[in-house]
PDB file of C-alpha atoms in Angstrom:
ATOM      1  CA  LYS A   1      -3.195  -7.072 -13.026  1.00 93.00           C
ATOM      2  CA  ARG A   2      -4.433  -3.904 -11.324  1.00 93.00           C
ATOM      3  CA  ALA A   3      -6.325  -6.080  -8.878  1.00 95.00           C
ATOM      4  CA  GLU A   4      -2.955  -6.979  -7.370  1.00 96.00           C
ATOM      5  CA  ALA A   5      -2.496  -3.346  -6.306  1.00 96.00           C
ATOM      6  CA  ALA A   6      -5.931  -3.183  -4.690  1.00 96.00           C
ATOM      7  CA  GLN A   7      -5.395  -6.526  -2.938  1.00 97.00           C
ATOM      8  CA  ALA A   8      -1.934  -5.609  -1.647  1.00 98.00           C
ATOM      9  CA  LEU A   9      -3.068  -2.212  -0.365  1.00 98.00           C
ATOM     10  CA  GLY A  10      -6.081  -3.813   1.327  1.00 97.00           C
ATOM     11  CA  ASP A  11      -3.763  -6.344   2.940  1.00 97.00           C
ATOM     12  CA  PHE A  12      -1.439  -3.589   4.167  1.00 97.00           C
ATOM     13  CA  GLN A  13      -4.410  -1.615   5.476  1.00 97.00           C
ATOM     14  CA  LEU A  14      -5.397  -4.593   7.655  1.00 97.00           C
ATOM     15  CA  ARG A  15      -1.792  -5.036   8.764  1.00 97.00           C
ATOM     16  CA  GLN A  16      -1.603  -1.347   9.693  1.00 96.00           C
ATOM     17  CA  GLU A  17      -4.726  -1.586  11.846  1.00 95.00           C
ATOM     18  CA  SER A  18      -3.372  -4.680  13.577  1.00 96.00           C
ATOM     19  CA  PHE A  19      -0.001  -2.976  14.106  1.00 97.00           C
ATOM     20  CA  ARG A  20      -1.639   0.202  15.457  1.00 96.00           C
ATOM     21  CA  ALA A  21      -3.588  -1.817  18.029  1.00 96.00           C
ATOM     22  CA  ASP A  22      -0.267  -2.713  19.678  1.00 95.00           C
ATOM     23  CA  HIS A  23       1.810   0.424  19.000  1.00 95.00           C
ATOM     24  CA  PRO A  24       1.463   4.179  19.580  1.00 94.00           C
ATOM     25  CA  THR A  25       1.599   4.953  15.846  1.00 95.00           C
ATOM     26  CA  TYR A  26       1.048   3.314  12.463  1.00 97.00           C
ATOM     27  CA  GLY A  27       3.993   1.371  11.034  1.00 97.00           C
ATOM     28  CA  ASP A  28       6.500   2.128   8.302  1.00 97.00           C
ATOM     29  CA  THR A  29       8.291  -0.061   5.742  1.00 97.00           C
ATOM     30  CA  THR A  30      11.769   1.450   5.957  1.00 96.00           C
ATOM     31  CA  SER A  31      13.080   0.613   9.427  1.00 96.00           C
ATOM     32  CA  ASN A  32      14.462  -2.634  10.787  1.00 95.00           C
ATOM     33  CA  SER A  33      12.697  -2.265  14.108  1.00 94.00           C
ATOM     34  CA  THR A  34       9.751  -4.473  15.017  1.00 93.00           C
ATOM     35  CA  ALA A  35       8.534  -1.481  17.036  1.00 94.00           C
ATOM     36  CA  THR A  36       8.126   0.657  13.900  1.00 96.00           C
ATOM     37  CA  ASN A  37       8.037  -1.562  10.776  1.00 97.00           C
ATOM     38  CA  VAL A  38       4.569  -2.883   9.970  1.00 97.00           C
ATOM     39  CA  LEU A  39       6.108  -6.146   8.682  1.00 97.00           C
ATOM     40  CA  GLY A  40       8.875  -6.271  11.289  1.00 96.00           C
ATOM     41  CA  SER A  41      11.881  -5.564   9.057  1.00 97.00           C
ATOM     42  CA  VAL A  42      13.013  -4.245   5.690  1.00 97.00           C
ATOM     43  CA  ALA A  43      13.841  -7.840   4.692  1.00 97.00           C
ATOM     44  CA  ASN A  44      10.198  -8.834   5.289  1.00 97.00           C
ATOM     45  CA  VAL A  45       8.981  -5.877   3.218  1.00 97.00           C
ATOM     46  CA  THR A  46      11.376  -6.864   0.417  1.00 97.00           C
ATOM     47  CA  ALA A  47      10.144 -10.463   0.539  1.00 98.00           C
ATOM     48  CA  TYR A  48       6.518  -9.293   0.436  1.00 98.00           C
ATOM     49  CA  ASN A  49       7.203  -7.070  -2.578  1.00 98.00           C
ATOM     50  CA  THR A  50       9.177  -9.807  -4.338  1.00 97.00           C
ATOM     51  CA  GLY A  51       6.052 -11.954  -4.118  1.00 97.00           C
ATOM     52  CA  LEU A  52       4.077  -9.319  -6.016  1.00 98.00           C
ATOM     53  CA  LYS A  53       4.351  -9.478  -9.790  1.00 97.00           C
ATOM     54  CA  TYR A  54       3.123  -6.047 -10.896  1.00 97.00           C
ATOM     55  CA  TYR A  55       3.490  -3.642  -7.926  1.00 98.00           C
ATOM     56  CA  THR A  56       5.577  -2.877  -4.846  1.00 98.00           C
ATOM     57  CA  VAL A  57       3.994  -1.525  -1.660  1.00 98.00           C
ATOM     58  CA  ALA A  58       5.408   1.129   0.662  1.00 98.00           C
ATOM     59  CA  VAL A  59       4.180   3.216   3.588  1.00 98.00           C
ATOM     60  CA  SER A  60       4.783   6.943   3.926  1.00 97.00           C
ATOM     61  CA  GLY A  61       3.538   9.662   6.243  1.00 96.00           C
ATOM     62  CA  ASN A  62       2.773   7.264   9.065  1.00 96.00           C
ATOM     63  CA  THR A  63       1.580   9.046  12.217  1.00 95.00           C
ATOM     64  CA  VAL A  64      -0.655   8.359  15.193  1.00 95.00           C
ATOM     65  CA  THR A  65      -3.788   8.990  13.095  1.00 94.00           C
ATOM     66  CA  GLY A  66      -2.893   8.086   9.531  1.00 96.00           C
ATOM     67  CA  TYR A  67      -0.604   6.932   6.757  1.00 97.00           C
ATOM     68  CA  THR A  68      -0.339   6.653   2.989  1.00 98.00           C
ATOM     69  CA  LEU A  69       0.117   3.330   1.242  1.00 98.00           C
ATOM     70  CA  THR A  70       1.445   3.376  -2.316  1.00 98.00           C
ATOM     71  CA  ALA A  71       1.463   0.510  -4.795  1.00 98.00           C
ATOM     72  CA  THR A  72       4.113   1.448  -7.348  1.00 97.00           C
ATOM     73  CA  ARG A  73       4.052  -0.195 -10.762  1.00 97.00           C
ATOM     74  CA  LYS A  74       6.795  -2.605 -11.774  1.00 97.00           C
ATOM     75  CA  GLY A  75       7.466  -4.959 -14.660  1.00 94.00           C
ATOM     76  CA  GLU A  76       5.041  -4.762 -17.556  1.00 92.00           C
ATOM     77  CA  MET A  77       2.742  -2.428 -15.569  1.00 94.00           C
ATOM     78  CA  THR A  78       5.401   0.304 -15.488  1.00 93.00           C
ATOM     79  CA  SER A  79       3.953   1.803 -18.654  1.00 88.00           C
ATOM     80  CA  ASP A  80       0.263   1.478 -17.681  1.00 87.00           C
ATOM     81  CA  PRO A  81      -1.131   4.826 -18.923  1.00 85.00           C
ATOM     82  CA  LYS A  82      -4.642   4.419 -17.459  1.00 91.00           C
ATOM     83  CA  CYS A  83      -4.053   4.202 -13.726  1.00 93.00           C
ATOM     84  CA  GLY A  84      -0.451   4.762 -12.737  1.00 93.00           C
ATOM     85  CA  ASN A  85       0.418   4.043  -9.121  1.00 96.00           C
ATOM     86  CA  PHE A  86      -2.328   3.292  -6.605  1.00 97.00           C
ATOM     87  CA  THR A  87      -2.613   5.055  -3.250  1.00 98.00           C
ATOM     88  CA  MET A  88      -4.644   4.515  -0.119  1.00 98.00           C
ATOM     89  CA  THR A  89      -4.491   7.307   2.446  1.00 97.00           C
ATOM     90  CA  MET A  90      -5.861   6.981   5.976  1.00 96.00           C
ATOM     91  CA  VAL A  91      -6.660  10.309   7.620  1.00 94.00           C
ATOM     92  CA  SER A  92      -8.269  10.153  11.070  1.00 89.00           C
ATOM     93  CA  GLY A  93     -10.285   7.037  10.249  1.00 90.00           C
ATOM     94  CA  VAL A  94     -11.214   7.990   6.677  1.00 94.00           C
ATOM     95  CA  VAL A  95      -9.688   6.082   3.742  1.00 95.00           C
ATOM     96  CA  ILE A  96      -9.116   7.906   0.465  1.00 96.00           C
ATOM     97  CA  LYS A  97      -8.275   5.804  -2.602  1.00 96.00           C
ATOM     98  CA  GLY A  98      -6.382   7.381  -5.458  1.00 96.00           C
ATOM     99  CA  VAL A  99      -4.156   6.855  -8.474  1.00 96.00           C
ATOM    100  CA  SER A 100      -1.270   8.891  -9.857  1.00 94.00           C
ATOM    101  CA  THR A 101      -2.892   9.147 -13.295  1.00 92.00           C
ATOM    102  CA  GLY A 102      -6.379   8.418 -14.556  1.00 90.00           C
ATOM    103  CA  ASP A 103      -9.746   8.049 -12.878  1.00 92.00           C
ATOM    104  CA  ALA A 104      -9.522   6.578  -9.378  1.00 94.00           C
ATOM    105  CA  ASP A 105     -13.087   5.191  -9.483  1.00 92.00           C
ATOM    106  CA  TYR A 106     -12.353   3.367 -12.747  1.00 93.00           C
ATOM    107  CA  CYS A 107      -8.954   2.085 -11.650  1.00 93.00           C
ATOM    108  CA  TRP A 108     -10.047   0.775  -8.258  1.00 93.00           C
ATOM    109  CA  ARG A 109     -12.906  -1.175  -9.895  1.00 86.00           C
ATOM    110  CA  LYS A 110     -10.654  -2.988 -12.388  1.00 62.00           C
TER     111      LYS A 110
END
């Protein structure tokens, strides 16, 4: 189940890099502008997240050089005590993987 978070964040990471190649900054998930939303619209982000069973993905802190992706637990994973929410932060070309609770190395391997 946690693999869904890792897969979705990896997918969004690729989408961010593709988006950044055509735009002056990394994309968000909250606007309805194709010039700023990494998926083109809030409706597309909602549809993407509806397709996920255990997590929802959002972008925060998007700038010219970085962003944070968060996979927030939903459904039966809401009470997962080992890993919590997953994060992937891009800072000037370096990706940092984390979790809100637990051991990031353990959680990202499962």
